[in-house]
mmCIF file of C-alpha atoms (C1' of nucleotides) in Angstrom:
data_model
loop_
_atom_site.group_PDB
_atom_site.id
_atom_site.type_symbol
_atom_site.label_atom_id
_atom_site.label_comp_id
_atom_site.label_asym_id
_atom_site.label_seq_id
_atom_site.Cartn_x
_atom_site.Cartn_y
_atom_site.Cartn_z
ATOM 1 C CA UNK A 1 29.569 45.391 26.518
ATOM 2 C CA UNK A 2 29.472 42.546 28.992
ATOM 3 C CA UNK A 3 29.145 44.610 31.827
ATOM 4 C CA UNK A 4 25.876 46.300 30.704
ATOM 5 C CA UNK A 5 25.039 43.214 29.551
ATOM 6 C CA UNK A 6 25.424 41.688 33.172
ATOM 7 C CA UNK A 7 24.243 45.007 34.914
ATOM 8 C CA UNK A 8 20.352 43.558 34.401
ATOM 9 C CA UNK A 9 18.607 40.511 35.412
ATOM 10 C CA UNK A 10 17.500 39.348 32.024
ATOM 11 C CA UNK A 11 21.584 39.836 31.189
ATOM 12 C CA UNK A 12 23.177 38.028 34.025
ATOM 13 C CA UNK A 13 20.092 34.720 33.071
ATOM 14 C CA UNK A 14 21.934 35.179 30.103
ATOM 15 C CA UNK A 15 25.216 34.910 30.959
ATOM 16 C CA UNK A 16 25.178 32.392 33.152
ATOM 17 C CA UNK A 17 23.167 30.197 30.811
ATOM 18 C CA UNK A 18 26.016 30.744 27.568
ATOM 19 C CA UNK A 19 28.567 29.679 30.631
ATOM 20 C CA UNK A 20 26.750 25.759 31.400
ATOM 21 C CA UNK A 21 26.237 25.330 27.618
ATOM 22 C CA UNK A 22 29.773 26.298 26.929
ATOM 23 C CA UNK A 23 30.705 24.049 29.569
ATOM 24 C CA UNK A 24 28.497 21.046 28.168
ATOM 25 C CA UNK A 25 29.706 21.352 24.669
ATOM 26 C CA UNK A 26 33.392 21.024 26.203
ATOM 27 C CA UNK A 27 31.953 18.074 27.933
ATOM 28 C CA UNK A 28 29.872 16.337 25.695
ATOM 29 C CA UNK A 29 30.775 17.221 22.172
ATOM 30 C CA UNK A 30 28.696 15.182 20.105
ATOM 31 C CA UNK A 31 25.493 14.759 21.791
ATOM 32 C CA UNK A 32 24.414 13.521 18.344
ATOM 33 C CA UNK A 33 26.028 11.575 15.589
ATOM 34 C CA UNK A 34 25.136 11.803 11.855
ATOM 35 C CA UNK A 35 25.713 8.858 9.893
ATOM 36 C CA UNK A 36 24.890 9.274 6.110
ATOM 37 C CA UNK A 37 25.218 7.275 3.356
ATOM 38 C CA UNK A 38 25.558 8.116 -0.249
ATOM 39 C CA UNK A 39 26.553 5.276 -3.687
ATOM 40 C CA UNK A 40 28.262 7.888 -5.708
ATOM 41 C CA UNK A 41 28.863 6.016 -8.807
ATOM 42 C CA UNK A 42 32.306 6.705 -9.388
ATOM 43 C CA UNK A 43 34.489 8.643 -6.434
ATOM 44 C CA UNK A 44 36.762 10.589 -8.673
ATOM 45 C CA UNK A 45 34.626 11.676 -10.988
ATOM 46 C CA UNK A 46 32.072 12.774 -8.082
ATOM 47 C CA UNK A 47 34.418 14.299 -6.457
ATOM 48 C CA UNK A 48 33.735 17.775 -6.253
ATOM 49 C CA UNK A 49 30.186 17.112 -5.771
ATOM 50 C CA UNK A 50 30.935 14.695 -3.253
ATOM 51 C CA UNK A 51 33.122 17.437 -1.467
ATOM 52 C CA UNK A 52 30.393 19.989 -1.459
ATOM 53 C CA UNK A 53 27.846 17.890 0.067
ATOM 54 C CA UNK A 54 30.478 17.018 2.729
ATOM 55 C CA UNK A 55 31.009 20.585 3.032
ATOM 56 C CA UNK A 56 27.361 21.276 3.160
ATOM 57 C CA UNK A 57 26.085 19.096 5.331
ATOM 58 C CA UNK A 58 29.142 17.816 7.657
ATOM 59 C CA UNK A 59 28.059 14.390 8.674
ATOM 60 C CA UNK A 60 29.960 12.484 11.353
ATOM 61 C CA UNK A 61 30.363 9.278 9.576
ATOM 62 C CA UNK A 62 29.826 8.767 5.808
ATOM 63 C CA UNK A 63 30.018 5.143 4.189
ATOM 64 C CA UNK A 64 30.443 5.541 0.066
ATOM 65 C CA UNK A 65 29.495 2.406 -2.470
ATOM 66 C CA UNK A 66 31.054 2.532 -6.176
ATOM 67 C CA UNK A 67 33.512 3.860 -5.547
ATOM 68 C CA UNK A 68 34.539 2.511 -8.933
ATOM 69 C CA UNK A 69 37.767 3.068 -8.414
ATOM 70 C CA UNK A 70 41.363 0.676 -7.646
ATOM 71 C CA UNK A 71 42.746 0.508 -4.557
ATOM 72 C CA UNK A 72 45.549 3.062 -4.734
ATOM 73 C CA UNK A 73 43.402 6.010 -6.782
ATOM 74 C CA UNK A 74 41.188 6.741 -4.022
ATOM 75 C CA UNK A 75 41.385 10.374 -3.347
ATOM 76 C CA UNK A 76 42.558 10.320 0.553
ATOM 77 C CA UNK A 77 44.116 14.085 0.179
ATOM 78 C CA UNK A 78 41.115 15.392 -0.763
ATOM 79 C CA UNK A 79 39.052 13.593 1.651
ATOM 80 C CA UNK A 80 41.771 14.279 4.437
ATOM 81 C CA UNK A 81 41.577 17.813 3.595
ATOM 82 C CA UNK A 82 38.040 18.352 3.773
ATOM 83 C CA UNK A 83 38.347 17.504 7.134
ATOM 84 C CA UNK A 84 37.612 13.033 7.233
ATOM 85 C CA UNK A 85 39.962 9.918 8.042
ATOM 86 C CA UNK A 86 38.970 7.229 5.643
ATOM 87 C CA UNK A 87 39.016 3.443 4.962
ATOM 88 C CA UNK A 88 38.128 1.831 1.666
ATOM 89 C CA UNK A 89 38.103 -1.432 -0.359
ATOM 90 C CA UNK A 90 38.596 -0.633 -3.884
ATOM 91 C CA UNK A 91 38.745 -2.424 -6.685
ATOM 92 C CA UNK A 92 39.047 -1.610 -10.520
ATOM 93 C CA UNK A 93 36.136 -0.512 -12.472
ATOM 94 C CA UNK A 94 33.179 -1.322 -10.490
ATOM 95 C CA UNK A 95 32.003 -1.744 -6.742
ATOM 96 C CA UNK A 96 33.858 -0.395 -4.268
ATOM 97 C CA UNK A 97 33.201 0.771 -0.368
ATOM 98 C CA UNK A 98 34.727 2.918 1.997
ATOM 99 C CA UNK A 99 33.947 4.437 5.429
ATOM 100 C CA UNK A 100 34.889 7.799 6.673
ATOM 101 C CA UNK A 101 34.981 9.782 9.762
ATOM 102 C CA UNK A 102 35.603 13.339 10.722
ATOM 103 C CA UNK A 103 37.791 13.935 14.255
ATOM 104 C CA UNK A 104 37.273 10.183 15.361
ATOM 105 C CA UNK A 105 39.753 6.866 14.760
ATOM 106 C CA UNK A 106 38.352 4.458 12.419
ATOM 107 C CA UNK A 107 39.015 0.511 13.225
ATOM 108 C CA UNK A 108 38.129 -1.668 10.688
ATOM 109 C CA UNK A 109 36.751 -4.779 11.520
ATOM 110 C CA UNK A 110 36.840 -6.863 8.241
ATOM 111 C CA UNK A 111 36.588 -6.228 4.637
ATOM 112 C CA UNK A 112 34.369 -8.847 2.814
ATOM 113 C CA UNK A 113 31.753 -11.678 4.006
ATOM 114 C CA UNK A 114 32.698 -14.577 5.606
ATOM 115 C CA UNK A 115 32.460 -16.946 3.094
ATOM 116 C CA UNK A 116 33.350 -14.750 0.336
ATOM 117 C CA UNK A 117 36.429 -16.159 -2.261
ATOM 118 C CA UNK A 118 39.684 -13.852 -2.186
ATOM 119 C CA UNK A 119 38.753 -12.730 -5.790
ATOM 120 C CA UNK A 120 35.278 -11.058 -4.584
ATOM 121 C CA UNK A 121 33.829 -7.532 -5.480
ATOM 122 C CA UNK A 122 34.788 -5.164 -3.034
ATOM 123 C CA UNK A 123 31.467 -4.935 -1.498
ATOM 124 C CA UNK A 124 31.477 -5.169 2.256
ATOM 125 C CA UNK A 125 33.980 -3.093 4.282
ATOM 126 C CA UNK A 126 32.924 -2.807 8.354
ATOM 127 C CA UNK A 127 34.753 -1.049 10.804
ATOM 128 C CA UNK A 128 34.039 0.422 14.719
ATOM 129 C CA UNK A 129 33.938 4.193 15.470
ATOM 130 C CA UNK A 130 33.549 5.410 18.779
ATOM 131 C CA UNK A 131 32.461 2.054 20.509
ATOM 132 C CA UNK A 132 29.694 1.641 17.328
ATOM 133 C CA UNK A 133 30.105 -0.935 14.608
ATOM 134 C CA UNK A 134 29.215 0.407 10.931
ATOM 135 C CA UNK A 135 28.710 -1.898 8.322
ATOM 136 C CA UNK A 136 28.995 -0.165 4.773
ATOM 137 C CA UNK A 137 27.626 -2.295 2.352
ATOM 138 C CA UNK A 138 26.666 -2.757 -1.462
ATOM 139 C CA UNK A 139 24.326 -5.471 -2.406
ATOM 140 C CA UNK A 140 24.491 -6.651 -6.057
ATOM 141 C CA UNK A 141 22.033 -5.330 -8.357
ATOM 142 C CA UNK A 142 21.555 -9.208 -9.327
ATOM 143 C CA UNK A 143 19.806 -8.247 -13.288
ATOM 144 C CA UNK A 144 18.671 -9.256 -15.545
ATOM 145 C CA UNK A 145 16.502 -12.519 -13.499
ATOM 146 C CA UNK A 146 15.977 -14.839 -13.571
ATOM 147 C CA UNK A 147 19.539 -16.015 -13.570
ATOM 148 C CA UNK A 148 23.312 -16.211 -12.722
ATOM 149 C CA UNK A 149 23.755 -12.542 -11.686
ATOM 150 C CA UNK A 150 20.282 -13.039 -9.599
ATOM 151 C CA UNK A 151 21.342 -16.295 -8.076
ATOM 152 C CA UNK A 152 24.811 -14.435 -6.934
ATOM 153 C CA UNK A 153 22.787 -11.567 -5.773
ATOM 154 C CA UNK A 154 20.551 -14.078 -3.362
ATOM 155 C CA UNK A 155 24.036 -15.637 -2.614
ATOM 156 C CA UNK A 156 25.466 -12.854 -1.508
ATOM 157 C CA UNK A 157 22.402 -11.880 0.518
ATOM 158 C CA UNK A 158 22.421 -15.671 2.233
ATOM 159 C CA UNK A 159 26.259 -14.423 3.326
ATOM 160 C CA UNK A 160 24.890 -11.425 4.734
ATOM 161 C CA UNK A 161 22.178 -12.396 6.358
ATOM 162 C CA UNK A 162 24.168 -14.845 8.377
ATOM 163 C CA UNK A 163 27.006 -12.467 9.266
ATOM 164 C CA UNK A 164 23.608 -9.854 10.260
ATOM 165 C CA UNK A 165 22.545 -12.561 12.712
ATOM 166 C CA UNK A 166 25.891 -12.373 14.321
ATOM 167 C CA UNK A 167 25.776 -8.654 14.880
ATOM 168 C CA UNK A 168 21.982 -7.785 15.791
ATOM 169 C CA UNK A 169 22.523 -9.895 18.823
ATOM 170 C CA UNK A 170 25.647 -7.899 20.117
ATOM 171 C CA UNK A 171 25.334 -5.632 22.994
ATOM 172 C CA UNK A 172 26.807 -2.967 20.963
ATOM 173 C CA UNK A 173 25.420 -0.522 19.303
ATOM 174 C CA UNK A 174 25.348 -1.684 15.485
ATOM 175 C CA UNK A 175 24.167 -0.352 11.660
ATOM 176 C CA UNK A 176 24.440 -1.774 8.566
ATOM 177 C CA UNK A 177 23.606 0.944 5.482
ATOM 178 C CA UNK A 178 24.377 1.211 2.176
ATOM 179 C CA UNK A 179 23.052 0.436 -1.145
ATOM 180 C CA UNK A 180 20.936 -2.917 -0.849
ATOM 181 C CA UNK A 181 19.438 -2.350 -4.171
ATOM 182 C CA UNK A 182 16.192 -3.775 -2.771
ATOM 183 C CA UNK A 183 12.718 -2.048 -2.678
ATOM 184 C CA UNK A 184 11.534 -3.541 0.414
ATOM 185 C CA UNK A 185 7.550 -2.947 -0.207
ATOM 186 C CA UNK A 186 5.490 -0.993 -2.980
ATOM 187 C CA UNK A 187 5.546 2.360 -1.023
ATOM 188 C CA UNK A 188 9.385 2.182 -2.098
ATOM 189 C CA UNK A 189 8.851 2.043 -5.724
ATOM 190 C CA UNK A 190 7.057 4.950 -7.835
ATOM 191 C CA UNK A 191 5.266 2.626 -10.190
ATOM 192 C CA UNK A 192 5.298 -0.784 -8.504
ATOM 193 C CA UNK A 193 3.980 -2.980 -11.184
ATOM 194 C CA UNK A 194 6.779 -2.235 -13.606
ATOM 195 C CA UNK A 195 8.999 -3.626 -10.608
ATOM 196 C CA UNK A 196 7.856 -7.120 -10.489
ATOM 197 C CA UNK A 197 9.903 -9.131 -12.144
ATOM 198 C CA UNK A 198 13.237 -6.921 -11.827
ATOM 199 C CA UNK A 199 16.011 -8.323 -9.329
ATOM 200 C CA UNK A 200 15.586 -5.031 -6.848
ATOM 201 C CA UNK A 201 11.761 -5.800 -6.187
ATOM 202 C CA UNK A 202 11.327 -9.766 -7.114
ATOM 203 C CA UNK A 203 9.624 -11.655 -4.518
ATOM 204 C CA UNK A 204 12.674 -13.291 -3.328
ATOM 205 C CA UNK A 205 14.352 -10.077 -3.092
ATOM 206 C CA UNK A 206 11.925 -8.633 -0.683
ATOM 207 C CA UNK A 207 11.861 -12.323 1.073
ATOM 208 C CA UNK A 208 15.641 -11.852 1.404
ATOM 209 C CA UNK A 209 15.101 -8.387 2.952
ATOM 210 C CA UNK A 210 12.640 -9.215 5.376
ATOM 211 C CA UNK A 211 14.421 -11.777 6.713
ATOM 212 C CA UNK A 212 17.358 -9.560 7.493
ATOM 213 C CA UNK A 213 14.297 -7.188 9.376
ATOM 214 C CA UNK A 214 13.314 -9.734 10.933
ATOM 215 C CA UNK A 215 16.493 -10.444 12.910
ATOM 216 C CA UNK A 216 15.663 -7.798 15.055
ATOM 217 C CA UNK A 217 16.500 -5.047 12.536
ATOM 218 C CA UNK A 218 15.123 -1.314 12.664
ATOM 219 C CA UNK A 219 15.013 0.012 8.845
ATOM 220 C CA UNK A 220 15.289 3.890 10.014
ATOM 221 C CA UNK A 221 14.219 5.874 7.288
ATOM 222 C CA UNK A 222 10.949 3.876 6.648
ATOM 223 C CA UNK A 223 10.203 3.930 10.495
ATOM 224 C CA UNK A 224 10.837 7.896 10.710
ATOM 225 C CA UNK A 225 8.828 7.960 7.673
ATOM 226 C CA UNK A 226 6.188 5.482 8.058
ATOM 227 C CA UNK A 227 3.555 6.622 5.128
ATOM 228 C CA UNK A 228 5.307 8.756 3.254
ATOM 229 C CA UNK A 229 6.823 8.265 -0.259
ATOM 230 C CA UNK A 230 10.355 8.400 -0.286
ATOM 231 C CA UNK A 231 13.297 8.057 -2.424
ATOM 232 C CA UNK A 232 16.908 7.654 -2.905
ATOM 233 C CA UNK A 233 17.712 7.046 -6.231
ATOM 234 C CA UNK A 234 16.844 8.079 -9.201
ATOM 235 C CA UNK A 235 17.363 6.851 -13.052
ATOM 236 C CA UNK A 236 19.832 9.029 -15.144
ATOM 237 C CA UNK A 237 17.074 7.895 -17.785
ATOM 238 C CA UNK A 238 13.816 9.651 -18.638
ATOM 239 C CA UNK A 239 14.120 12.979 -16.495
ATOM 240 C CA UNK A 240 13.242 10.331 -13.702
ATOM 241 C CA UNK A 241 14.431 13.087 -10.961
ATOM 242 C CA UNK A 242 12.375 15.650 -12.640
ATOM 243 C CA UNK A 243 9.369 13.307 -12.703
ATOM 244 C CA UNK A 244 10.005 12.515 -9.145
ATOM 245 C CA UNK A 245 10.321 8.461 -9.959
ATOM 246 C CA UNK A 246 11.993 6.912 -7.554
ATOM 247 C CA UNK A 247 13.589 4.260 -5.813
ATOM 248 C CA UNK A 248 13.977 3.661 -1.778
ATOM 249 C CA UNK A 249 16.780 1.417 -2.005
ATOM 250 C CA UNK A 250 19.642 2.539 0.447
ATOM 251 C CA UNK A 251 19.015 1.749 4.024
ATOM 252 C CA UNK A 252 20.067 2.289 7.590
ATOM 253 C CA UNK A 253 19.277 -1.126 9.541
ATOM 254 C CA UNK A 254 19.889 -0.338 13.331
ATOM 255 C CA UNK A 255 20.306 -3.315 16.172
ATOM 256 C CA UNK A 256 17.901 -3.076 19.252
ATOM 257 C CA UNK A 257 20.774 -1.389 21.444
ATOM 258 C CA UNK A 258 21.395 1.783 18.738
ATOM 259 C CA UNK A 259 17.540 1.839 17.413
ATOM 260 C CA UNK A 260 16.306 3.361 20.301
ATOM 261 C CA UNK A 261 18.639 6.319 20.093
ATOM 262 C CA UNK A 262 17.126 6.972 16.643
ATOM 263 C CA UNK A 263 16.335 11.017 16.219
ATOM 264 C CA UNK A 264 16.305 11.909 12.902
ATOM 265 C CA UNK A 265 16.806 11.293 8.691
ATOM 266 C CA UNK A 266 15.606 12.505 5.896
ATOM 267 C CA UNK A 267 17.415 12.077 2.253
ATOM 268 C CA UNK A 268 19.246 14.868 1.020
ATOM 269 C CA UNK A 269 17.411 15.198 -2.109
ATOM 270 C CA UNK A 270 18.532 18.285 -3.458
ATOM 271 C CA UNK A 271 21.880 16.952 -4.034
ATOM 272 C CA UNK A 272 19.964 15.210 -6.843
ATOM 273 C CA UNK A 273 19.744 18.205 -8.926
ATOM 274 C CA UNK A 274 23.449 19.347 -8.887
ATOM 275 C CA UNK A 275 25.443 19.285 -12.356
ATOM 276 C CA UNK A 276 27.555 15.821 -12.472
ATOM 277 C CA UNK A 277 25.703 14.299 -9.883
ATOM 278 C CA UNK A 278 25.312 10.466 -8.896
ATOM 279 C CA UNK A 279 22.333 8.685 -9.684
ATOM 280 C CA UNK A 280 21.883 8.256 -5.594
ATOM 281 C CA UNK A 281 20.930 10.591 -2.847
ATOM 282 C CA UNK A 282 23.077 10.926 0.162
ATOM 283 C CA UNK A 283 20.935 9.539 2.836
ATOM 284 C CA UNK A 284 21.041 10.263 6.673
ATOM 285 C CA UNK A 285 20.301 9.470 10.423
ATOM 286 C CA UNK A 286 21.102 11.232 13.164
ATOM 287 C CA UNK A 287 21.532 8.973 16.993
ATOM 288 C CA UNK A 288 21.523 10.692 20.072
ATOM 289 C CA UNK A 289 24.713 10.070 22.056
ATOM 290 C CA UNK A 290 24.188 6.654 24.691
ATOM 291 C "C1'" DA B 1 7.521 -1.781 -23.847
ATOM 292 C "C1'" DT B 2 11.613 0.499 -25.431
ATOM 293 C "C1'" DG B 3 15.533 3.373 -25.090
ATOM 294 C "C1'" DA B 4 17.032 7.092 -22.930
ATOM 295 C "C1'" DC B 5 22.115 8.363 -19.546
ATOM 296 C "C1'" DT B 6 26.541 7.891 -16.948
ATOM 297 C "C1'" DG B 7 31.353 6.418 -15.294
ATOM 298 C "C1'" DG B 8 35.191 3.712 -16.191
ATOM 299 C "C1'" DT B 9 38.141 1.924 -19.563
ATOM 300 C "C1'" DG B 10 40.965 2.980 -23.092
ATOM 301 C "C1'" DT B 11 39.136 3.820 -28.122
ATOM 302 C "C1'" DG B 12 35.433 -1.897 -28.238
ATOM 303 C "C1'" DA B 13 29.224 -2.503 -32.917
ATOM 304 C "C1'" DC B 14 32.921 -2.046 -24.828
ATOM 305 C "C1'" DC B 15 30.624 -3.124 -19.923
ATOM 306 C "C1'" DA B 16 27.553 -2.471 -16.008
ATOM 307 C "C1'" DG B 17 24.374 0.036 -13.598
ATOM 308 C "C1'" DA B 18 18.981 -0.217 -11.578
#
DNA sequence: ATGACTGGTGTGACCAGA
């Protein structure tokens, strides 16, 4: 077989071209990275979903938000076995982040703002993999607002923003994603003027988002997808998925040094539509390799 | 505009989500 296929010129081109790209996938084995991210509203009970989107799609580095789950009942086996080293701040009931990798170490960095009390939602969780720092964040939803769950929301955003200015400025490669629960303009929001006056699209909310942008911030998805309508949640209410009314409110936000190695993202959309799904699509970038 | 779903908790006319 491989000697007639070597015994003509067309064969032997052939040949010796499988041969370098064996030898540069030996070499070079992830010439890109996929980074996704995906709030999936409760980790054990997504679970198998959860698993067969891993499955399906294989990303490289996966940061989860409610995980709604303690500490010691996230499911590590089943993460382990599907192939993913993990981190993850839990915490009863609610909120709830975690990073994970597949065939790389995972270093975390810090779990938590600075500034936040001891007692805080698990909410921030940031660690480095492969010489890149990956935030993995969930903002507050900060309703009803006015008031005290808005004003902790801004808080929390103030905290944020400052620890963002420490990190855009780093000669390291650097993203922050996750679940901001924050429309950043009307292209984000299927029916805008419903949106006003809710804590994800409030003036002050988009003020606190652009100011983040404005660091120095790339927000990948919307630059890949300049025009277009796109969406990453959807309401459990109203056959909002079927209607196709949606939400762009989980975001990549890149540093200078890893924005210009942007290639690709889309949402996985699909995912959507399985039975016992979240009310969140997994979201995803891929970076080519510095 | 309202209430419609869902997961977690642990049976609460529960809470929170977005």
């Amino acid at each position: 077989m491989i000697n007639r296929c070597f015994n003509t010129k067309k064969g032997l081109l052939f040949g010796i071209l499988s041969f370098l790209l064996e030898i540069h996938e030996l070499n070079f084995p992830k010439l890109i990275m996929k980074i996704a991210t995906y709030n999936v509203n409760g980790v054990n009970g997504r679970l198998p979903v959860l698993l067969r989107w891993l499955e399906e799609t294989k990303p490289d580095v996966v940061c989860l938000q409610e995980l709604k789950a303690p500490q010691d009942k996230f499911p590590l086996q089943a993460i382990n076995d599907a192939g993913y080293e993990a981190i993850w701040h839990g915490q009863k009931s609610w909120n709830g982040v975690a990073i994970l990798a597949r065939g790389m170490e995972i270093q975390e960095l810090r779990r938590g703002l600075p500034g936040d009390d001891d007692d805080s939602p698990s909410r921030y969780i940031e660690a480095s993999i492969n010489g890149m720092v990956i935030g993995c964040l969930y903002l507050p939803n900060g309703n009803p607002a006015p008031g005290p769950k808005f004003d902790y929301k801004l808080d929390w955003f103030e905290r944020f923003t400052l620890h963002a200015k420490q990190l855009v400025e780093m000669n390291l490669p650097v993203v922050l994603v996750g679940d901001y629960n924050v429309m950043p303009t009307e292209l984000d929001v299927y029916k805008p003027e419903r949106w006003v006056e809710d804590a994800l699209f409030r003036p002050e909310t988009r003020a606190a988002f652009k100011r983040v942008v404005d660091q120095g911030w790339t927000d990948a998805i919307r630059t890949l997808y300049p025009e277009e309508k796109i969406y990453t949640f959807y309401d459990y209410f109203r056959n909002a998925y079927g209607r196709d009314a949606g939400l762009r409110i989980d975001h990549f936000l890149l540093n200078p040094a890893l924005a210009k190695r942007l290639k690709r993202g889309a949402v996985d959309r699909h995912v959507r539509g399985w039975e016992k799904t979240s009310d969140h699509c997994p979201v995803w970038i891929e970076l080519m390799e510095a």
